[in-house]
Amino acid sequence: MRTVLRLTQENFSKARDFIFLQGDDITRAWFRYCFEGSDADAFMDELAKHQHENGGFGGLIYEFDYQGPCLKCTEHAFRYIFYMKKKPAAEHPVVQRMVNYVLEHYRPEIGRWGELLEPGVNEGAHVLWWTYPDGDVTPIADFDERVSRYKPNGEAGLAAIVAMYAELVPQELYQDIIRYPVEHILRYYDEASPLFGKSARSDHGKNDIETPYNLKCYQQFVKCLPDRALADRLTAILRQNPTACMQLDYAAWENGYEELPCDVVETPDSVVYPAVRKVVDESLDYLIKRQSPDGAWHLTWGFGEDERFRRMERLYEASYTMQILARLNRFGRIE
């Protein structure tokens, strides 16, 4: 029988010390919620401090300095809610404002939200991969083209919000929002489809099934769907090729921006975990061994050259360390 490696209490305490030294209030609040018995209301109160009057969230992404509301930060806020033990009810004011913001920014003429950033991102320090682009997304008249150009990266995370809180969404709008990620999975992720792996767009030279954050978002989306028969159908497809977006060469992970299997599948409740249990469990062992002496899990890449980026990196590493602790806890990997 395989021996399960667990993070020691000593190393857990080192990670906590790093988080509380380098992290911000939301990261510390998430630690208290996950490990110190702080209740859901206290965490939601802290999360609400990042919500603007229009319902959008800001200041939750450490790869850019922009603090105003944007769809990307709002999607990130939902990741906290998604991993809460008991999800906030649809009546919660933070949830209602968040859903309203998401719906108001949806663009039915392209079948998705489009750009997840705001122009103000470019005015402050930001990593190259989070830069607001010039121009706008041109309306797409053809349904098939909308599906082929669908961007699961972030967009499917926003669709997960809509799916989880479907009772807050007008039915016609709900159906329009979910049909694009559903069709995209059916057409471009299913090996039985003639369009498998042939979507009309790519991310950093990778097609959709090779892009890790796509699968992260699709796991949330499928898990949140109230139609369980549809969710089961999509789950079977997502289980066909889940390792296509995972870095199985640990040496490559140590030398750049890569995603381990346990970075992509972050919970044993994932719809694809049963298909990748072995590689995820092995990568959790590796991740535990990669903890630094100071208790942190440090970046294997850099943001930029000046001190502004150093500050952002410290916040990122504290948040990343907290995410890993929460992940190890979900898998029962802490003593």
Coordinates of N, CA, C and O in Angstrom, one line a residue, residues 39-152:
D39 N -15.5 32.1 11.4 CA -16.8 31.7 10.7 C -16.9 32.3 9.3 O -16.1 33.2 9.0
A40 N -17.8 31.8 8.6 CA -18.0 32.2 7.2 C -18.4 33.7 7.1 O -17.9 34.4 6.2
D41 N -19.2 34.2 8.1 CA -19.6 35.6 8.0 C -18.4 36.5 8.2 O -18.3 37.5 7.5
A42 N -17.4 36.1 9.0 CA -16.2 36.9 9.2 C -15.4 37.0 8.0 O -14.9 38.0 7.6
F43 N -15.3 35.8 7.3 CA -14.5 35.9 6.0 C -15.3 36.7 5.0 O -14.6 37.4 4.2
M44 N -16.6 36.5 4.8 CA -17.3 37.3 3.8 C -17.2 38.8 4.1 O -17.2 39.6 3.2
D45 N -17.2 39.2 5.4 CA -17.0 40.6 5.7 C -15.7 41.1 5.2 O -15.6 42.2 4.7
E46 N -14.6 40.3 5.3 CA -13.3 40.7 4.8 C -13.3 40.7 3.3 O -12.8 41.6 2.7
L47 N -14.0 39.7 2.6 CA -14.0 39.7 1.2 C -14.8 40.9 0.7 O -14.5 41.5 -0.4
A48 N -15.8 41.3 1.4 CA -16.7 42.4 1.0 C -15.9 43.7 0.9 O -16.3 44.7 0.2
K49 N -14.8 43.8 1.7 CA -13.9 45.0 1.6 C -13.3 45.2 0.2 O -12.8 46.3 -0.1
H50 N -13.2 44.2 -0.5 CA -12.7 44.3 -1.9 C -13.8 44.4 -3.0 O -13.4 44.5 -4.1
Q51 N -15.0 44.5 -2.5 CA -16.1 44.7 -3.5 C -16.5 46.2 -3.6 O -16.7 46.9 -2.6
H52 N -16.6 46.6 -4.8 CA -16.9 48.0 -5.1 C -18.4 48.2 -5.2 O -19.2 47.2 -5.2
E53 N -18.9 49.4 -5.3 CA -20.3 49.7 -5.3 C -21.0 49.0 -6.4 O -22.2 48.7 -6.3
N54 N -20.4 48.9 -7.6 CA -21.0 48.3 -8.7 C -21.0 46.7 -8.6 O -21.6 46.1 -9.5
G55 N -20.5 46.2 -7.6 CA -20.5 44.7 -7.4 C -19.3 44.0 -7.8 O -19.1 42.8 -7.4
G56 N -18.4 44.7 -8.5 CA -17.2 44.0 -9.0 C -16.1 44.1 -7.9 O -16.2 44.9 -7.0
F57 N -15.1 43.2 -8.0 CA -14.1 43.1 -7.0 C -12.8 43.6 -7.5 O -12.5 43.6 -8.7
G58 N -11.9 44.1 -6.6 CA -10.6 44.6 -7.0 C -9.6 44.2 -5.9 O -10.0 43.9 -4.8
G59 N -8.3 44.3 -6.3 CA -7.3 44.1 -5.3 C -7.0 42.7 -4.9 O -6.4 42.4 -3.9
L60 N -7.5 41.7 -5.7 CA -7.4 40.3 -5.3 C -6.4 39.6 -6.2 O -6.1 38.4 -6.0
I61 N -5.9 40.3 -7.2 CA -4.8 39.7 -8.1 C -3.5 40.4 -7.8 O -3.5 41.6 -8.0
Y62 N -2.5 39.7 -7.5 CA -1.2 40.3 -7.1 C -0.3 40.5 -8.2 O 0.8 41.0 -8.0
E63 N -0.7 40.2 -9.4 CA 0.1 40.3 -10.6 C -0.1 41.7 -11.3 O 0.5 42.0 -12.3
F64 N -1.0 42.5 -10.7 CA -1.1 43.9 -11.2 C -1.6 44.8 -10.0 O -2.3 44.3 -9.1
D65 N -1.2 46.0 -10.0 CA -1.5 47.0 -8.9 C -2.9 47.5 -8.9 O -3.3 48.1 -8.0
Y66 N -3.6 47.5 -10.0 CA -4.9 48.1 -10.2 C -5.8 47.6 -9.1 O -6.0 46.4 -8.9
Q67 N -6.5 48.5 -8.4 CA -7.4 48.2 -7.3 C -8.8 48.3 -7.6 O -9.7 48.0 -6.8
G68 N -9.1 48.9 -8.8 CA -10.5 49.0 -9.2 C -11.2 47.7 -9.5 O -10.6 46.7 -9.6
P69 N -12.5 47.8 -9.8 CA -13.3 46.5 -10.1 C -12.9 46.0 -11.5 O -12.8 46.8 -12.4
C70 N -12.8 44.7 -11.6 CA -12.7 44.1 -12.9 C -13.2 42.7 -12.8 O -13.3 42.1 -11.8
L71 N -13.5 42.1 -14.0 CA -14.0 40.8 -14.1 C -13.0 39.7 -13.6 O -13.4 38.7 -12.9
K72 N -11.7 39.9 -13.8 CA -10.7 39.0 -13.4 C -10.7 38.9 -11.9 O -10.7 37.8 -11.3
C73 N -10.7 40.0 -11.1 CA -10.7 39.9 -9.7 C -12.0 39.4 -9.2 O -12.1 38.7 -8.1
T74 N -13.1 39.6 -9.9 CA -14.4 39.1 -9.5 C -14.4 37.6 -9.6 O -14.9 36.9 -8.7
E75 N -13.8 37.1 -10.7 CA -13.7 35.6 -10.9 C -12.9 35.0 -9.7 O -13.1 34.0 -9.2
H76 N -11.8 35.8 -9.3 CA -10.9 35.3 -8.3 C -11.7 35.3 -6.9 O -11.5 34.4 -6.1
A77 N -12.5 36.3 -6.7 CA -13.3 36.3 -5.5 C -14.2 35.1 -5.4 O -14.4 34.5 -4.3
F78 N -14.8 34.7 -6.5 CA -15.6 33.5 -6.5 C -14.9 32.3 -6.2 O -15.4 31.3 -5.6
R79 N -13.6 32.2 -6.5 CA -12.8 31.0 -6.2 C -12.8 30.8 -4.6 O -12.8 29.7 -4.2
Y80 N -12.8 31.9 -3.9 CA -12.9 31.8 -2.4 C -14.2 31.2 -2.1 O -14.3 30.2 -1.3
I81 N -15.3 31.7 -2.6 CA -16.6 31.3 -2.3 C -16.8 29.8 -2.7 O -17.4 29.0 -2.0
F82 N -16.3 29.4 -3.9 CA -16.4 28.0 -4.4 C -15.8 27.1 -3.4 O -16.3 25.9 -3.2
Y83 N -14.7 27.4 -2.7 CA -14.0 26.5 -1.8 C -14.5 26.7 -0.3 O -13.9 26.0 0.6
M84 N -15.5 27.5 -0.1 CA -16.0 27.6 1.3 C -16.8 26.3 1.6 O -17.4 25.7 0.7
K85 N -16.7 25.9 2.9 CA -17.4 24.6 3.3 C -18.9 24.7 3.0 O -19.5 23.8 2.6
K86 N -19.5 25.9 3.4 CA -20.9 26.1 3.1 C -21.0 27.4 2.3 O -20.5 28.5 2.8
K87 N -21.5 27.3 1.1 CA -21.6 28.4 0.2 C -22.5 29.5 0.7 O -23.6 29.2 1.2
P88 N -22.2 30.8 0.6 CA -23.2 31.8 1.0 C -24.4 31.7 0.2 O -24.4 31.3 -1.0
A89 N -25.6 32.0 0.8 CA -26.9 31.9 0.1 C -27.0 33.0 -0.9 O -26.3 34.0 -0.9
A90 N -27.9 32.7 -1.9 CA -28.2 33.7 -2.9 C -28.6 35.0 -2.4 O -28.5 36.0 -3.0
E91 N -29.2 35.0 -1.2 CA -29.7 36.2 -0.6 C -28.6 37.1 0.0 O -28.8 38.3 0.4
H92 N -27.4 36.6 0.1 CA -26.3 37.3 0.7 C -26.0 38.6 -0.1 O -25.9 38.5 -1.4
P93 N -25.9 39.7 0.5 CA -25.7 41.0 -0.3 C -24.4 41.0 -1.2 O -24.4 41.5 -2.3
V94 N -23.4 40.4 -0.7 CA -22.1 40.3 -1.5 C -22.4 39.4 -2.7 O -22.0 39.8 -3.8
V95 N -23.1 38.3 -2.6 CA -23.4 37.5 -3.7 C -24.3 38.2 -4.7 O -24.1 38.2 -5.9
Q96 N -25.3 38.9 -4.2 CA -26.3 39.5 -5.1 C -25.6 40.6 -5.9 O -25.8 40.8 -7.1
R97 N -24.7 41.4 -5.3 CA -24.0 42.5 -6.0 C -23.0 41.8 -7.0 O -22.9 42.4 -8.1
M98 N -22.4 40.8 -6.6 CA -21.4 40.1 -7.5 C -22.1 39.6 -8.8 O -21.7 39.8 -9.9
V99 N -23.3 38.9 -8.6 CA -24.0 38.3 -9.7 C -24.5 39.5 -10.6 O -24.4 39.4 -11.9
N100 N -25.0 40.5 -10.0 CA -25.5 41.7 -10.9 C -24.3 42.2 -11.7 O -24.5 42.5 -12.9
Y101 N -23.1 42.4 -11.1 CA -22.0 42.9 -11.9 C -21.6 42.0 -13.0 O -21.4 42.4 -14.1
V102 N -21.6 40.7 -12.7 CA -21.3 39.7 -13.8 C -22.3 39.7 -14.9 O -21.9 39.7 -16.1
L103 N -23.6 39.8 -14.6 CA -24.6 39.8 -15.6 C -24.6 41.1 -16.4 O -24.7 41.1 -17.7
E104 N -24.3 42.2 -15.8 CA -24.3 43.5 -16.5 C -23.1 43.6 -17.5 O -23.2 44.3 -18.5
H105 N -22.0 42.8 -17.2 CA -20.9 42.9 -18.1 C -20.9 41.8 -19.2 O -20.0 41.7 -20.0
Y106 N -21.9 40.9 -19.1 CA -21.9 39.8 -20.1 C -22.3 40.4 -21.5 O -23.1 41.4 -21.6
R107 N -21.6 39.9 -22.6 CA -21.8 40.4 -23.9 C -22.4 39.3 -24.8 O -21.7 38.5 -25.3
P108 N -23.7 39.3 -24.9 CA -24.4 38.2 -25.7 C -24.0 38.2 -27.2 O -24.0 37.2 -27.9
E109 N -23.5 39.4 -27.7 CA -23.1 39.5 -29.1 C -21.8 38.7 -29.4 O -21.5 38.4 -30.6
I110 N -21.1 38.3 -28.3 CA -19.9 37.4 -28.6 C -20.0 36.1 -27.8 O -19.2 35.2 -27.9
G111 N -21.1 36.0 -26.9 CA -21.3 34.7 -26.2 C -20.4 34.6 -25.0 O -20.2 33.5 -24.5
R112 N -19.8 35.7 -24.5 CA -19.0 35.6 -23.3 C -18.8 37.0 -22.8 O -19.5 37.9 -23.2
W113 N -17.8 37.2 -21.9 CA -17.6 38.5 -21.3 C -16.6 39.3 -22.0 O -16.6 40.6 -22.0
G114 N -15.7 38.7 -22.7 CA -14.7 39.4 -23.5 C -13.5 39.8 -22.6 O -13.0 38.9 -21.8
E115 N -13.0 41.0 -22.6 CA -11.8 41.3 -21.9 C -12.1 41.4 -20.4 O -13.1 42.0 -19.9
L116 N -11.3 40.7 -19.6 CA -11.6 40.5 -18.1 C -10.9 41.6 -17.3 O -11.1 41.8 -16.1
L117 N -10.0 42.4 -18.0 CA -9.3 43.5 -17.3 C -9.9 44.9 -17.6 O -10.8 44.9 -18.5
E118 N -9.4 45.9 -17.0 CA -9.8 47.3 -17.3 C -8.6 48.0 -17.8 O -7.4 47.7 -17.4
P119 N -8.8 49.1 -18.5 CA -7.6 49.9 -19.0 C -6.7 50.4 -17.9 O -5.5 50.5 -18.1
G120 N -7.2 50.6 -16.7 CA -6.4 51.1 -15.6 C -5.3 50.1 -15.2 O -4.3 50.6 -14.5
V121 N -5.4 48.9 -15.6 CA -4.4 47.9 -15.2 C -3.0 48.3 -15.8 O -2.0 48.2 -15.2
N122 N -3.1 48.9 -17.0 CA -1.8 49.3 -17.7 C -1.1 50.5 -17.1 O 0.0 50.7 -17.4
E123 N -1.9 51.2 -16.3 CA -1.3 52.5 -15.7 C -0.4 52.2 -14.5 O 0.4 53.0 -14.1
G124 N -0.5 51.0 -13.9 CA 0.3 50.7 -12.8 C 1.2 49.5 -13.1 O 1.3 49.0 -14.2
A125 N 2.0 49.0 -12.1 CA 2.8 47.9 -12.3 C 2.0 46.7 -12.6 O 0.9 46.4 -12.0
H126 N 2.3 45.9 -13.6 CA 1.6 44.7 -14.0 C 2.5 43.8 -14.8 O 3.4 44.2 -15.5
V127 N 2.3 42.5 -14.6 CA 3.1 41.5 -15.3 C 2.7 41.6 -16.8 O 1.6 42.0 -17.1
L128 N 3.6 41.1 -17.7 CA 3.3 41.2 -19.1 C 2.0 40.4 -19.5 O 1.3 40.8 -20.4
W129 N 1.8 39.3 -18.8 CA 0.7 38.4 -19.2 C -0.7 39.0 -18.7 O -1.7 38.4 -19.1
W130 N -0.7 40.0 -17.9 CA -1.9 40.7 -17.6 C -1.8 42.1 -18.0 O -1.5 43.0 -17.2
T131 N -2.0 42.4 -19.3 CA -2.0 43.7 -19.9 C -3.3 43.9 -20.6 O -3.7 43.0 -21.4
Y132 N -3.9 45.0 -20.4 CA -5.2 45.3 -21.1 C -4.8 45.6 -22.6 O -4.0 46.5 -22.9
P133 N -5.5 44.9 -23.5 CA -5.1 45.1 -24.9 C -5.8 46.3 -25.5 O -6.9 46.7 -25.1
D134 N -5.2 46.8 -26.6 CA -5.9 47.9 -27.3 C -7.1 47.3 -28.1 O -7.1 46.1 -28.5
G135 N -8.1 48.1 -28.4 CA -9.2 47.7 -29.2 C -10.2 46.9 -28.4 O -10.1 46.8 -27.1
D136 N -11.2 46.4 -29.0 CA -12.3 45.7 -28.4 C -12.7 44.5 -29.2 O -12.2 44.3 -30.3
V137 N -13.5 43.6 -28.6 CA -13.9 42.4 -29.3 C -15.0 42.7 -30.3 O -16.1 43.3 -29.9
T138 N -14.9 42.3 -31.5 CA -15.9 42.6 -32.5 C -17.1 41.6 -32.4 O -16.8 40.4 -32.1
P139 N -18.3 42.1 -32.5 CA -19.4 41.2 -32.4 C -19.3 40.0 -33.4 O -18.8 40.2 -34.5
I140 N -19.8 38.8 -32.9 CA -19.7 37.7 -33.8 C -21.1 37.2 -34.1 O -21.9 36.8 -33.2
A141 N -21.5 37.2 -35.3 CA -22.9 36.9 -35.7 C -23.2 35.4 -35.7 O -24.2 34.9 -35.3
D142 N -22.1 34.6 -36.1 CA -22.3 33.2 -36.3 C -22.2 32.4 -34.9 O -21.1 32.6 -34.2
F143 N -23.2 31.6 -34.6 CA -23.1 30.9 -33.3 C -21.9 29.9 -33.3 O -21.2 29.8 -32.2
D144 N -21.7 29.2 -34.3 CA -20.6 28.2 -34.3 C -19.2 28.9 -34.1 O -18.3 28.4 -33.4
E145 N -19.1 30.1 -34.7 CA -17.8 30.9 -34.5 C -17.7 31.3 -33.0 O -16.6 31.4 -32.4
R146 N -18.8 31.7 -32.4 CA -18.8 32.1 -31.0 C -18.3 31.0 -30.2 O -17.5 31.2 -29.2
V147 N -18.8 29.8 -30.5 CA -18.4 28.6 -29.7 C -16.9 28.3 -29.9 O -16.2 28.1 -28.9
S148 N -16.5 28.4 -31.1 CA -15.1 28.1 -31.4 C -14.1 29.1 -30.8 O -13.0 28.7 -30.4
R149 N -14.5 30.3 -30.6 CA -13.7 31.4 -30.0 C -13.9 31.6 -28.6 O -13.4 32.5 -28.0
Y150 N -14.7 30.7 -28.0 CA -15.0 30.8 -26.5 C -13.7 30.6 -25.8 O -12.8 29.8 -26.1
K151 N -13.5 31.5 -24.7 CA -12.2 31.4 -23.9 C -12.6 30.9 -22.5 O -13.0 31.7 -21.7
P152 N -12.3 29.6 -22.3 CA -12.6 29.1 -20.9 C -11.8 29.8 -19.8 O -12.3 29.8 -18.7

